[in-house]
XYZ file of N, CA and C in Angstrom:
483
model
N 4.778 -16.341 -11.477
C 4.715 -15.036 -12.070
C 5.667 -14.925 -13.258
N 6.839 -15.503 -13.127
C 7.781 -15.524 -14.234
C 7.965 -16.965 -14.684
N 8.063 -17.158 -15.957
C 8.256 -18.493 -16.493
C 9.649 -18.595 -17.097
N 10.399 -19.604 -16.716
C 11.730 -19.794 -17.280
C 11.606 -20.634 -18.545
N 12.080 -20.103 -19.651
C 12.084 -20.839 -20.914
C 13.477 -21.437 -21.121
N 14.493 -20.632 -20.943
C 15.886 -21.068 -20.972
C 16.507 -20.561 -19.683
N 17.725 -20.937 -19.419
C 18.335 -20.532 -18.162
C 18.467 -19.017 -18.022
N 18.498 -18.277 -19.123
C 18.662 -16.829 -19.033
C 17.479 -16.051 -19.597
N 16.443 -16.716 -20.021
C 15.299 -16.028 -20.610
C 14.075 -16.204 -19.728
N 13.439 -15.080 -19.387
C 12.234 -15.108 -18.565
C 11.141 -14.309 -19.250
N 9.913 -14.768 -19.074
C 8.776 -14.051 -19.609
C 7.806 -13.800 -18.466
N 7.346 -12.606 -18.393
C 6.424 -12.214 -17.328
C 5.060 -12.837 -17.604
N 4.522 -13.538 -16.599
C 3.233 -14.199 -16.774
C 2.142 -13.544 -15.946
N 2.474 -12.479 -15.221
C 1.492 -11.785 -14.398
C 0.937 -10.573 -15.123
N 0.234 -9.751 -14.384
C -0.330 -8.520 -14.931
C 0.601 -7.367 -14.585
N 1.062 -6.631 -15.597
C 2.071 -5.604 -15.384
C 1.636 -4.525 -14.393
N 0.405 -4.136 -14.377
C -0.043 -3.074 -13.484
C -0.005 -3.436 -12.016
N 0.281 -4.688 -11.717
C 0.312 -5.149 -10.329
C 1.705 -5.599 -9.907
N 2.624 -5.659 -10.837
C 3.963 -6.174 -10.562
C 4.822 -5.127 -9.858
N 5.642 -5.587 -8.931
C 6.556 -4.717 -8.207
C 7.580 -4.131 -9.184
N 7.953 -2.871 -8.999
C 8.869 -2.229 -9.943
C 10.232 -2.903 -10.038
N 10.690 -3.535 -8.969
C 12.016 -4.155 -9.015
C 12.073 -5.359 -9.947
N 10.913 -5.921 -10.313
C 10.911 -7.048 -11.252
C 11.493 -6.653 -12.605
N 11.387 -5.387 -12.948
C 11.902 -4.929 -14.238
C 13.416 -5.062 -14.328
N 14.102 -4.973 -13.203
C 15.561 -5.057 -13.271
C 16.169 -6.248 -12.538
N 15.437 -6.892 -11.635
C 16.015 -8.050 -10.937
C 15.499 -9.371 -11.491
N 14.276 -9.371 -12.017
C 13.624 -10.594 -12.488
C 13.552 -11.639 -11.380
N 13.596 -11.188 -10.125
C 13.526 -12.078 -8.980
C 12.158 -11.945 -8.320
N 11.421 -13.027 -8.292
C 10.104 -13.031 -7.667
C 10.267 -13.509 -6.232
N 9.721 -12.737 -5.306
C 9.772 -13.124 -3.901
C 8.524 -12.610 -3.193
N 8.445 -12.849 -1.894
C 7.263 -12.463 -1.128
C 7.026 -10.956 -1.188
N 8.077 -10.165 -1.221
C 7.914 -8.710 -1.222
C 7.250 -8.230 -2.521
N 7.421 -8.994 -3.589
C 6.714 -8.676 -4.835
C 5.214 -8.903 -4.663
N 4.866 -9.976 -3.964
C 3.453 -10.260 -3.685
C 2.849 -9.175 -2.803
N 3.622 -8.691 -1.856
C 3.154 -7.628 -0.961
C 2.849 -6.371 -1.773
N 3.724 -6.042 -2.722
C 3.497 -4.877 -3.585
C 2.197 -5.061 -4.365
N 2.011 -6.238 -4.951
C 0.794 -6.515 -5.714
C -0.444 -6.399 -4.836
N -0.330 -6.856 -3.592
C -1.444 -6.726 -2.650
C -1.764 -5.252 -2.409
N -0.745 -4.429 -2.290
C -0.966 -2.990 -2.095
C -1.708 -2.374 -3.266
N -1.321 -2.749 -4.482
C -1.996 -2.237 -5.678
C -3.458 -2.689 -5.677
N -3.676 -3.966 -5.421
C -5.039 -4.508 -5.417
C -5.890 -3.851 -4.335
N -5.320 -3.631 -3.171
C -6.053 -2.990 -2.075
C -6.478 -1.579 -2.462
N -5.566 -0.819 -3.058
C -5.935 0.528 -3.512
C -7.015 0.464 -4.588
N -6.921 -0.521 -5.474
C -7.932 -0.650 -6.521
C -9.317 -0.892 -5.924
N -9.379 -1.683 -4.880
C -10.667 -1.967 -4.240
C -11.249 -0.700 -3.616
N -10.439 0.066 -2.895
C -11.004 1.246 -2.228
C -11.190 2.422 -3.181
N -10.472 2.415 -4.307
C -10.626 3.497 -5.282
C -11.710 3.200 -6.318
N -11.978 1.929 -6.551
C -12.947 1.557 -7.572
C -12.372 1.573 -8.972
N -11.051 1.717 -9.076
C -10.356 1.685 -10.370
C -8.884 1.410 -10.113
N -8.177 1.030 -11.160
C -6.754 0.731 -11.006
C -6.006 2.001 -10.591
N -5.118 1.903 -9.587
C -4.440 3.091 -9.064
C -3.131 3.449 -9.771
N -2.928 2.960 -10.969
C -1.660 3.184 -11.663
C -1.247 4.640 -11.751
N -2.167 5.515 -12.148
C -1.828 6.937 -12.261
C -1.469 7.538 -10.903
N -2.195 7.159 -9.871
C -1.922 7.660 -8.528
C -0.551 7.189 -8.051
N -0.258 5.918 -8.236
C 1.033 5.371 -7.813
C 2.157 6.079 -8.558
N 1.982 6.291 -9.846
C 2.994 6.991 -10.632
C 3.186 8.418 -10.116
N 2.090 9.122 -9.853
C 2.174 10.498 -9.357
C 2.893 10.557 -8.016
N 2.557 9.636 -7.133
C 3.184 9.630 -5.813
C 4.659 9.269 -5.894
N 5.006 8.316 -6.750
C 6.417 7.931 -6.855
C 7.220 9.033 -7.535
N 6.625 9.716 -8.486
C 7.318 10.820 -9.154
C 7.525 11.980 -8.197
N 6.505 12.283 -7.394
C 6.608 13.415 -6.489
C 7.537 13.120 -5.320
N 7.618 11.841 -4.909
C 8.512 11.522 -3.793
C 9.965 11.563 -4.224
N 10.226 11.399 -5.516
C 11.605 11.468 -5.983
C 12.028 12.900 -6.292
N 11.068 13.837 -6.307
C 11.423 15.233 -6.534
C 11.822 15.879 -5.217
N 12.426 17.037 -5.298
C 12.916 17.689 -4.087
C 11.824 18.414 -3.319
N 10.683 18.617 -3.918
C 9.604 19.345 -3.256
C 8.936 18.459 -2.215
N 8.974 18.886 -0.952
C 8.375 18.082 0.111
C 6.870 18.269 0.178
N 6.355 19.320 -0.414
C 4.907 19.555 -0.410
C 4.396 19.421 -1.831
N 4.522 18.237 -2.374
C 4.116 18.004 -3.752
C 2.598 17.995 -3.882
N 2.150 18.197 -5.086
C 0.719 18.186 -5.371
C 0.105 16.833 -5.053
N 0.762 15.756 -5.444
C 0.217 14.418 -5.220
C 0.061 14.129 -3.729
N 1.002 14.543 -2.923
C 0.923 14.292 -1.486
C -0.172 15.125 -0.829
N -0.622 16.178 -1.488
C -1.681 17.018 -0.947
C -3.081 16.550 -1.288
N -3.195 15.503 -2.091
C -4.511 14.965 -2.460
C -5.189 14.409 -1.215
N -6.453 14.693 -1.059
C -7.197 14.168 0.085
C -7.563 12.707 -0.139
N -7.452 11.915 0.911
C -7.812 10.496 0.829
C -9.251 10.335 0.348
N -10.154 11.145 0.858
C -11.571 11.027 0.484
C -11.774 11.232 -1.015
N -10.880 11.973 -1.659
C -11.021 12.253 -3.089
C -10.546 11.117 -3.979
N -9.786 10.168 -3.428
C -9.360 9.031 -4.245
C -10.210 7.792 -3.980
N -11.067 7.848 -2.972
C -11.963 6.718 -2.711
C -13.021 6.623 -3.800
N -13.562 5.441 -3.973
C -14.602 5.201 -4.963
C -15.767 6.165 -4.712
N -15.988 7.077 -5.635
C -17.005 8.117 -5.478
C -18.429 7.578 -5.633
N -18.555 6.326 -6.093
C -19.886 5.726 -6.216
C -20.446 5.308 -4.863
N -19.573 5.270 -3.854
C -19.987 4.856 -2.519
C -20.125 6.071 -1.609
N -20.940 5.938 -0.600
C -21.082 7.008 0.391
C -19.763 7.189 1.139
N -19.490 8.395 1.555
C -18.271 8.675 2.306
C -18.288 7.882 3.611
N -17.175 7.257 3.960
C -17.154 6.470 5.192
C -17.234 7.360 6.431
N -17.851 6.837 7.459
C -17.990 7.577 8.713
C -17.631 6.672 9.879
N -17.253 7.300 10.995
C -17.021 6.635 12.270
C -16.066 5.451 12.148
N -16.508 4.265 12.569
C -15.644 3.094 12.579
C -15.219 2.693 11.168
N -16.099 2.847 10.201
C -15.748 2.507 8.818
C -14.645 3.433 8.318
N -14.726 4.710 8.655
C -13.678 5.660 8.269
C -12.339 5.254 8.884
N -12.358 4.821 10.129
C -11.130 4.366 10.789
C -10.559 3.149 10.076
N -11.437 2.226 9.684
C -10.980 1.023 8.991
C -10.425 1.359 7.604
N -11.068 2.266 6.894
C -10.569 2.683 5.585
C -9.196 3.326 5.740
N -9.036 4.146 6.768
C -7.746 4.778 7.044
C -6.661 3.720 7.248
N -6.934 2.714 8.075
C -5.961 1.659 8.359
C -5.624 0.884 7.089
N -6.636 0.536 6.312
C -6.419 -0.232 5.086
C -5.622 0.589 4.073
N -5.955 1.859 3.927
C -5.227 2.716 2.982
C -3.775 2.885 3.425
N -3.557 3.095 4.712
C -2.192 3.254 5.217
C -1.394 1.973 5.000
N -2.030 0.831 5.217
C -1.376 -0.453 4.990
C -1.062 -0.650 3.506
N -1.990 -0.254 2.636
C -1.753 -0.378 1.189
C -0.531 0.435 0.773
N -0.423 1.663 1.283
C 0.738 2.486 0.932
C 2.032 1.916 1.511
N 1.961 1.276 2.675
C 3.146 0.620 3.232
C 3.593 -0.519 2.314
N 2.640 -1.202 1.705
C 2.947 -2.301 0.779
C 3.576 -1.803 -0.518
N 3.391 -0.531 -0.822
C 3.890 0.030 -2.079
C 5.240 0.739 -1.930
N 5.910 0.563 -0.809
C 7.220 1.188 -0.609
C 8.146 0.803 -1.757
N 8.914 1.776 -2.239
C 9.832 1.525 -3.352
C 10.894 0.494 -2.983
N 11.392 0.565 -1.764
C 12.384 -0.390 -1.300
C 11.664 -1.644 -0.809
N 11.884 -2.788 -1.448
C 11.179 -4.005 -1.044
C 11.386 -4.369 0.429
N 12.535 -4.064 0.977
C 12.809 -4.397 2.374
C 12.044 -3.495 3.340
N 11.513 -2.386 2.844
C 10.709 -1.490 3.677
C 9.245 -1.901 3.709
N 8.868 -2.827 2.853
C 7.475 -3.307 2.826
C 7.245 -4.298 3.957
N 6.019 -4.346 4.473
C 5.724 -5.376 5.473
C 5.708 -6.747 4.812
N 5.771 -7.787 5.613
C 5.600 -9.141 5.093
C 4.100 -9.409 4.986
N 3.718 -10.443 4.262
C 2.296 -10.776 4.178
C 1.764 -11.203 5.542
N 2.606 -11.804 6.351
C 2.175 -12.156 7.707
C 1.836 -10.891 8.495
N 2.666 -9.872 8.388
C 2.405 -8.614 9.082
C 1.131 -7.959 8.547
N 0.933 -8.036 7.249
C -0.288 -7.487 6.644
C -1.515 -8.207 7.197
N -1.459 -9.539 7.202
C -2.594 -10.321 7.704
C -2.869 -10.017 9.173
N -1.818 -9.896 9.963
C -1.997 -9.604 11.392
C -2.617 -8.217 11.581
N -2.177 -7.255 10.807
C -2.722 -5.895 10.934
C -4.187 -5.877 10.513
N -4.535 -6.592 9.466
C -5.925 -6.619 9.007
C -6.851 -7.331 9.982
N -6.319 -8.292 10.718
C -7.165 -9.016 11.658
C -7.120 -8.413 13.062
N -6.373 -7.354 13.245
C -6.252 -6.687 14.542
C -7.584 -6.041 14.916
N -8.064 -6.347 16.106
C -9.351 -5.811 16.563
C -9.245 -4.418 17.176
N -8.021 -3.991 17.493
C -7.875 -2.679 18.125
C -8.290 -1.579 17.163
N -8.948 -0.583 17.687
C -9.403 0.540 16.865
C -8.251 1.525 16.669
N -8.201 2.073 15.506
C -7.242 3.125 15.220
C -7.978 4.452 15.325
N -7.571 5.274 16.244
C -8.247 6.556 16.427
C -7.618 7.585 15.502
N -8.432 8.144 14.643
C -7.947 9.136 13.701
C -7.568 10.412 14.444
N -6.387 10.927 14.131
C -5.953 12.164 14.764
C -6.559 13.381 14.057
N -6.927 13.218 12.816
C -7.552 14.283 12.037
C -8.943 13.839 11.619
N -9.764 14.782 11.237
C -11.052 14.438 10.644
C -10.770 13.671 9.358
N -11.558 12.634 9.083
C -11.320 11.790 7.913
C -11.245 12.612 6.623
N -12.135 13.578 6.478
C -12.190 14.345 5.234
C -10.993 15.288 5.066
N -10.125 15.377 6.083
C -8.955 16.248 6.021
C -7.644 15.484 5.803
N -7.690 14.158 5.800
C -6.475 13.348 5.681
C -5.952 13.382 4.248
N -4.678 13.719 4.099
C -4.054 13.742 2.778
C -3.261 12.453 2.554
N -2.974 12.176 1.291
C -2.162 11.007 0.978
C -0.769 11.170 1.564
N -0.258 12.383 1.570
C 1.045 12.641 2.167
C 1.076 12.269 3.638
N -0.006 12.562 4.361
C -0.085 12.182 5.773
C -0.134 10.663 5.922
N -0.855 10.014 5.035
C -0.932 8.546 5.079
C 0.433 7.928 4.870
N 1.146 8.455 3.902
C 2.447 7.898 3.560
C 3.473 8.221 4.642
N 3.458 9.459 5.140
C 4.453 9.848 6.138
C 4.188 9.238 7.496
N 2.953 8.834 7.765
C 2.647 8.213 9.059
C 2.655 6.701 8.963
N 3.101 6.169 7.818
C 3.178 4.711 7.702
C 4.099 4.208 8.799
N 3.615 3.270 9.572
C 4.355 2.790 10.733
C 5.541 1.949 10.302
N 6.629 2.040 11.056
C 7.741 1.118 10.804
C 7.248 -0.313 10.947
N 7.950 -1.235 10.319
C 7.524 -2.633 10.324
C 7.331 -3.166 11.735
N 8.189 -2.758 12.675
C 8.080 -3.268 14.034
C 6.744 -2.898 14.662
N 6.127 -1.812 14.216
C 4.892 -1.359 14.823
C 3.653 -1.898 14.110
N 3.838 -2.591 12.992
C 2.680 -3.141 12.292
C 2.051 -4.285 13.080
N 2.874 -5.058 13.752
C 2.367 -6.150 14.581
C 3.119 -6.127 15.904
N 2.519 -6.654 16.953
C 3.210 -6.690 18.242
C 4.525 -7.465 18.156
N 5.497 -7.075 18.981
C 6.815 -7.708 18.961
C 6.744 -9.208 19.243
N 5.839 -9.641 20.077
C 5.732 -11.066 20.399
C 5.407 -11.884 19.164
N 4.628 -11.323 18.269
C 4.247 -12.041 17.054
C 5.427 -12.111 16.094
N 6.249 -11.059 16.057
C 7.378 -11.030 15.139
C 8.400 -12.110 15.461
N 8.528 -12.489 16.715
C 9.537 -13.462 17.085
C 9.150 -14.890 16.701
N 7.907 -15.096 16.296
C 7.460 -16.443 15.897
C 7.974 -16.805 14.543
């Protein structure tokens, strides 16, 4: 992702819209940067367009003092690719899980992001996630605030490996 030309000079070789924000000040590429990029790509797939404006809105609103920001009140169904039919039943549950995982990957603090192993385990998990709300009522704020702690993304037995 970064190319070293001299010992103190680095040039970004990736795509800026997918790079983790900490790269701007640390210039350190690690797995957590890849996790962030995966989160951006995942949102792009379910939205049908690059989520840059959405990510900016959410990060701006989370840094403000208002706990009920406009961005957090956006409905999940309204950011999904409108060219596709609205998801229902099991597909809606899967979209919910994928969207929640994508937002977990976009945590501002790199240490709060899941590892790629945790992401892979969550995506391959066969257990159904039962939606507590109707799909069409889920807000982005609910997705972000219900993001599970890392310990809950995968079973504890898997984490010890």
